[in-house]
Coordinates of C-alpha atoms in Angstrom, one line a residue:
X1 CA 127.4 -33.7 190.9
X2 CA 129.1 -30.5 191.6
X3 CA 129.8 -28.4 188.6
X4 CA 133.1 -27.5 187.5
X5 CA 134.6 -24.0 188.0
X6 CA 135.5 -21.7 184.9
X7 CA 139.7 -20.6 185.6
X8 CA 141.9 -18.5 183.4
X9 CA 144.8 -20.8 181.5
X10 CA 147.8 -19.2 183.0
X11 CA 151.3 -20.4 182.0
X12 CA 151.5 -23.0 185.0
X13 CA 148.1 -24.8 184.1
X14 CA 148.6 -24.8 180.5
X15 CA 150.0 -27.6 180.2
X16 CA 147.0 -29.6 182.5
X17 CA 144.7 -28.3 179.3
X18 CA 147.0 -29.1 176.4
X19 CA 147.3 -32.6 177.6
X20 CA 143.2 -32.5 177.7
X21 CA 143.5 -31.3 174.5
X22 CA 145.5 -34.6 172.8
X23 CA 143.4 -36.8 174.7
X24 CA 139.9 -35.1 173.3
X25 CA 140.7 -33.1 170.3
X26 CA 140.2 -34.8 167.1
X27 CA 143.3 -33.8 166.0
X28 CA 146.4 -35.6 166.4
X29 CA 148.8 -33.7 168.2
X30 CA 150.9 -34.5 171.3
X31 CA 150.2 -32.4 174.1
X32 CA 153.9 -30.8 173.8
X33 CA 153.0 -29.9 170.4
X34 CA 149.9 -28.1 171.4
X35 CA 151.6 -26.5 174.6
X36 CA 154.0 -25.2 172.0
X37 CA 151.8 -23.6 169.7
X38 CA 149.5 -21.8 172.6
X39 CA 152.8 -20.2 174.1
X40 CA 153.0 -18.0 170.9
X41 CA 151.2 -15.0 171.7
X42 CA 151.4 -11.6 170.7
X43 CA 150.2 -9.3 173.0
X44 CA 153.1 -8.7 175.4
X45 CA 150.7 -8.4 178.7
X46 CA 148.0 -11.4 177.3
X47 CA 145.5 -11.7 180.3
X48 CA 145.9 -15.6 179.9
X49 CA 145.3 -18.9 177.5
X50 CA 141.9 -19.1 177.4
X51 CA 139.6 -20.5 179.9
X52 CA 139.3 -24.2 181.1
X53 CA 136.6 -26.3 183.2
X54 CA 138.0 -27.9 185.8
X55 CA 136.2 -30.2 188.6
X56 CA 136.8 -30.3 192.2
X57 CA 138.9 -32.8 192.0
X58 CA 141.4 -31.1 189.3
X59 CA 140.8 -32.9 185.9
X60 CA 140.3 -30.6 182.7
X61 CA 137.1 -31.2 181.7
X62 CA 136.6 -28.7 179.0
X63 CA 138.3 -25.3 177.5
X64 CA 138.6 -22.8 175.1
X65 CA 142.2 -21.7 173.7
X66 CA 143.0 -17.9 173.1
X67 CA 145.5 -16.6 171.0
X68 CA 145.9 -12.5 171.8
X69 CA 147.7 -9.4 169.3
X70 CA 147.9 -6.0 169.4
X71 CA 147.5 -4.7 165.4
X72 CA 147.5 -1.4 164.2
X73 CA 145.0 -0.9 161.2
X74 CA 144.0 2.2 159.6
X75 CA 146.5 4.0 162.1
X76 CA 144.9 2.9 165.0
X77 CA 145.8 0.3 167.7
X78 CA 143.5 -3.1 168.2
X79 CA 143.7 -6.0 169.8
X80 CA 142.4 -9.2 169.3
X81 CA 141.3 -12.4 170.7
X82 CA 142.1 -15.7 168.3
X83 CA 139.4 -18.3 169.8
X84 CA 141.0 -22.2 169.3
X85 CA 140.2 -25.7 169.9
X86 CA 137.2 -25.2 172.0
X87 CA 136.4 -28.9 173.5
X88 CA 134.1 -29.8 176.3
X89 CA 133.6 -33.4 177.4
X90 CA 129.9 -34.3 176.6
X91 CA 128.9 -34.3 180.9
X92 CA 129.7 -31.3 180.7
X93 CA 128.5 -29.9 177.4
X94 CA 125.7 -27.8 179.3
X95 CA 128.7 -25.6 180.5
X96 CA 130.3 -24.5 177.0
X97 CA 128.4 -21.1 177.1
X98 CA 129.6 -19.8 180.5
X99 CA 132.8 -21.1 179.1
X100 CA 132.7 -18.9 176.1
X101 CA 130.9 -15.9 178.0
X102 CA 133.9 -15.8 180.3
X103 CA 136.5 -15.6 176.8
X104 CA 133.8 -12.9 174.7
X105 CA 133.1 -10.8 177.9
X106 CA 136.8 -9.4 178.0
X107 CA 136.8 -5.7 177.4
X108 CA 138.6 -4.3 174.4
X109 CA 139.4 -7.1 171.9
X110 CA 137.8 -8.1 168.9
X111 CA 137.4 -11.9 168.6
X112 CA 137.4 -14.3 165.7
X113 CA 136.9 -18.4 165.3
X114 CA 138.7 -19.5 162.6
X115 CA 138.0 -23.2 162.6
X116 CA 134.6 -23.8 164.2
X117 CA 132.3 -26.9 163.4
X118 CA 128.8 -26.2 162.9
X119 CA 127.9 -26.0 166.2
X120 CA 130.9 -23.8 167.6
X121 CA 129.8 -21.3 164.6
X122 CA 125.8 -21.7 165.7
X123 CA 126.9 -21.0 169.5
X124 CA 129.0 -18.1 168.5
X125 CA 126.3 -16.9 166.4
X126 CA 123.8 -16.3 169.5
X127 CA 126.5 -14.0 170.5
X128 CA 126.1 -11.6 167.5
X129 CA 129.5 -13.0 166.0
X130 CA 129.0 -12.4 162.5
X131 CA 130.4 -14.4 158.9
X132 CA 133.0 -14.5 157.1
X133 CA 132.4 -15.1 153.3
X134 CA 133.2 -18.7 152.7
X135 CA 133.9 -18.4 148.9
X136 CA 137.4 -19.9 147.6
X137 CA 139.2 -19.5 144.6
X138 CA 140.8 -22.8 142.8
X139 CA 143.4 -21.2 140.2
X140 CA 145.7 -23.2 137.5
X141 CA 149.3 -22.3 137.8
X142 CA 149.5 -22.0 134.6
X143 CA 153.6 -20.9 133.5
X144 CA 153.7 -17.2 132.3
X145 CA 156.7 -14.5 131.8
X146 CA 157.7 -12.1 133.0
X147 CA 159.9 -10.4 136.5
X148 CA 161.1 -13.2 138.9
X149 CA 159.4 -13.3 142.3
X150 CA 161.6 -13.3 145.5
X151 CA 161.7 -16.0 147.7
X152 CA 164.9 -15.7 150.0
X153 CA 164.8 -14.2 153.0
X154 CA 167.1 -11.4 152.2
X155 CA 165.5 -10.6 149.0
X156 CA 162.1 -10.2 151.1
X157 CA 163.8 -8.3 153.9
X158 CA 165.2 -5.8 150.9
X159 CA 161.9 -5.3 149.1
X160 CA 159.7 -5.0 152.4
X161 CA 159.3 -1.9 154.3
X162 CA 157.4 -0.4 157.3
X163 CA 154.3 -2.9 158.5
X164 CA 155.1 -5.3 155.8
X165 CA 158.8 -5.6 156.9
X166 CA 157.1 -6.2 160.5
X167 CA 154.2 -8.6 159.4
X168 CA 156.7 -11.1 157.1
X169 CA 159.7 -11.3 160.4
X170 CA 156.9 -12.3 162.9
X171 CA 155.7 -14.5 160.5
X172 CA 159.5 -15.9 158.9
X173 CA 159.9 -19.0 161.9
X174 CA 157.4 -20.8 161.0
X175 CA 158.7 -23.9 159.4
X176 CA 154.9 -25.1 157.4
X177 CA 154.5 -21.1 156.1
X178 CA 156.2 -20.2 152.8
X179 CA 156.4 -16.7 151.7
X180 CA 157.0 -15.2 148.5
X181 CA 157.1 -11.0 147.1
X182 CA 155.6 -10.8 143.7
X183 CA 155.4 -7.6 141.8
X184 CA 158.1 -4.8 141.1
X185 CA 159.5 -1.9 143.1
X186 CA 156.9 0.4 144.3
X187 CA 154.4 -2.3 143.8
X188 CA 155.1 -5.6 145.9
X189 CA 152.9 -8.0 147.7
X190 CA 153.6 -10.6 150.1
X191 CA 152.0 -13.6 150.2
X192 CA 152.0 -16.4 152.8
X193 CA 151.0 -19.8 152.1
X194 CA 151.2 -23.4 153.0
X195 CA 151.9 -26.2 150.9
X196 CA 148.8 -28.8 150.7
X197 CA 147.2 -31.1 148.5
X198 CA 143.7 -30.8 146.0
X199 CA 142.4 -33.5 144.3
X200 CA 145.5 -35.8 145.1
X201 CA 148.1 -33.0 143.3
X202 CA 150.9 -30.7 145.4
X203 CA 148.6 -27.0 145.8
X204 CA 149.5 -23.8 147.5
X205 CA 146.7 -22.6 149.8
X206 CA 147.0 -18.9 150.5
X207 CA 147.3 -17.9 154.3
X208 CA 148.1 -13.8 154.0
X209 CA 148.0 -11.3 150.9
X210 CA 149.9 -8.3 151.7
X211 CA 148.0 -6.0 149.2
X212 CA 145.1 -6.8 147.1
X213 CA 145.3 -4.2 144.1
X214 CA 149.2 -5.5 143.6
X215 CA 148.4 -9.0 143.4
X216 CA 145.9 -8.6 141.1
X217 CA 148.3 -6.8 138.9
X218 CA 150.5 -9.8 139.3
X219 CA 148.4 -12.8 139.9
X220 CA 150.3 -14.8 136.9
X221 CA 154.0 -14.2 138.1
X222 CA 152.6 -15.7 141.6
X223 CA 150.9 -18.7 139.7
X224 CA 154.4 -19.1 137.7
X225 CA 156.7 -19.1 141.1
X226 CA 154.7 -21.6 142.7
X227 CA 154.2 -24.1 139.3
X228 CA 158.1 -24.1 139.6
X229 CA 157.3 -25.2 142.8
X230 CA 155.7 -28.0 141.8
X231 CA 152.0 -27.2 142.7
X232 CA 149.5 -27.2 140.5
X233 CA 147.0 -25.1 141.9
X234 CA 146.3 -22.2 143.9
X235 CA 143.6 -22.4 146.6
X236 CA 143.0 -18.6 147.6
X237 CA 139.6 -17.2 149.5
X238 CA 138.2 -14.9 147.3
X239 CA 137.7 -12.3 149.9
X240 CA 141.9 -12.0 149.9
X241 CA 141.2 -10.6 146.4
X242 CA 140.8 -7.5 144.4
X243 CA 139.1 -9.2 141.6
X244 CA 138.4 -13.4 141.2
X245 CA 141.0 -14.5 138.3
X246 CA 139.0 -15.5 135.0
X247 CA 140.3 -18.9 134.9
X248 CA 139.4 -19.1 138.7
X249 CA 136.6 -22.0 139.8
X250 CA 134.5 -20.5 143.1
X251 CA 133.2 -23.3 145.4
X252 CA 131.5 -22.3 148.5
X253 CA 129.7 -24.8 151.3
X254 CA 132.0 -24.5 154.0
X255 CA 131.7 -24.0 157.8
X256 CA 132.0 -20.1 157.6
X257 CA 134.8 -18.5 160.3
X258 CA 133.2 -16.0 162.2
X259 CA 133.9 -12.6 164.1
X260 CA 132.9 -10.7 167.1
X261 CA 133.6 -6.7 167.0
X262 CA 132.7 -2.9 167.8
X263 CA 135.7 -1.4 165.9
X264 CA 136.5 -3.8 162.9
X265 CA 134.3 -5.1 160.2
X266 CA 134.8 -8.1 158.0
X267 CA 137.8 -6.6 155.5
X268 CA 140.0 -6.1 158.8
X269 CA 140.0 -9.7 159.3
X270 CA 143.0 -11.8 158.0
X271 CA 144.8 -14.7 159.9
X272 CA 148.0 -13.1 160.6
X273 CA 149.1 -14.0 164.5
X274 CA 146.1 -16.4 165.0
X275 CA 145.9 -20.5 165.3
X276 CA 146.4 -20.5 161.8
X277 CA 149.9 -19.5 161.9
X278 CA 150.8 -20.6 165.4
X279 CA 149.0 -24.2 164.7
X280 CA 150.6 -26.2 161.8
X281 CA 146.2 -26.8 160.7

């Protein structure tokens, strides 16, 4: 059997691998829904996709999604490489490494994996991607006093400046994010978050937190804003935090997300312009 060839994902075959993708991906998604969510990149000149196995006779047999962004962190310009939905029929399995040799050995980009199984995360591991910490947060909304947070649009745009101004209008179309500013003037953070569920009850779980020292400082007015939301609880990573709230509960266990990088180390990482904002997960 001849082996399949390793191609780019360029804008005319995308669709070929997002209609893989609904077919094979344990996820339910239609392929439209997937094509959409790939298209969003943010790196004006991305090189492509991903990278897809393809046989001789054209069917998608395997591929790796890439989401690309240029940052700017500490002053300086990066770019990074998102990896998503990484699925390789099992004929083929032998193959998944060249596959994600040709995604890693791109020059100049820092990579992460935010949703690998166990064995994505061991693979990735052989190529010296290193861990995130898996810890998480579960917080009580418990009602408190105090200033109210903002929540409308023109209230955010009005108390945001600079970088943060940037990071919350890339981030505003999103229909399954929420954001919120808690704090005062001179001392604001943004937080992004979805709504979800834990333990059968209406949660928030924490996507993006804008600045750590400030939300630490006003941790209850956030826990108040989204109680008169109607969630319960707060499910936040406690590496998004300055300090872990007393009334916090830690769990830990999970797959851990992992990273790949010469010029950022694990406090860089967050999830802005990734799968996890492009991909309703």
């Amino acid at each position: 059997m001849a082996q399949p060839t390793i191609e780019p994902i360029t804008a005319a075959t995308l669709p070929d691998f997002c209609v893989f993708l609904a077919k094979n991906m344990p996820v339910t998604r239609p392929a439209v829904d997937w094509e959409h969510g790939l298209r969003q990149q943010w790196l004006p000149d991305h090189p492509n996709f991903g990278f897809m196995l393809r046989t001789e006779a054209g069917d998608v047999v395997g591929g790796i999604g890439a989401y690309y962004a240029a940052r700017i962190l500490h002053g300086r310009p990066e770019k990074f490489c998102n990896i998503t939905s990484w699925c390789v029929l099992d004929t083929y399995r032998q193959q998944s490494m060249k596959l994600a040799m040709a995604v890693i050995s791109q020059p100049g980009f820092s990579f992460t994996d935010f949703s690998p199984t166990k064995v994505v995360a061991g693979t990735l591991k052989f190529f010296k991607f290193a861990e995130l910490d898996d810890s998480e947060a579960v917080v009580l909304n418990l009602p408190g006093y105090g200033r109210r947070a903002l929540s409308a649009p023109s209230d955010i745009e009005a108390a945001l400046q600079g970088d943060a101004l940037t990071i919350y209008r890339d981030h505003a179309g999103f229909s399954w994010l929420r954001h919120v500013v808690v704090g005062k003037p001179g001392d604001w953070c943004h937080v992004v978050y979805k709504r979800s569920t834990f333990k059968r009850l209406p949660t928030a779980s924490v996507v993006y937190v804008g600045n750590k020292a400030a939300l630490a400082r006003h941790f209850r007015q956030l826990c108040t804003f989204l109680l008169s939301r109607g969630m319960v609880s707060t499910l936040i990573e406690c590496r998004m935090l300055a300090q872990v709230p007393w009334s916090a509960k830690v769990r830990s266990g999970f797959v851990r997300k992992v990273f790949l990088s010469t010029t950022v180390d694990a406090a860089d990482i967050d999830y802005l312009y990734s799968e996890r904002i492009a991909l309703d997960l």
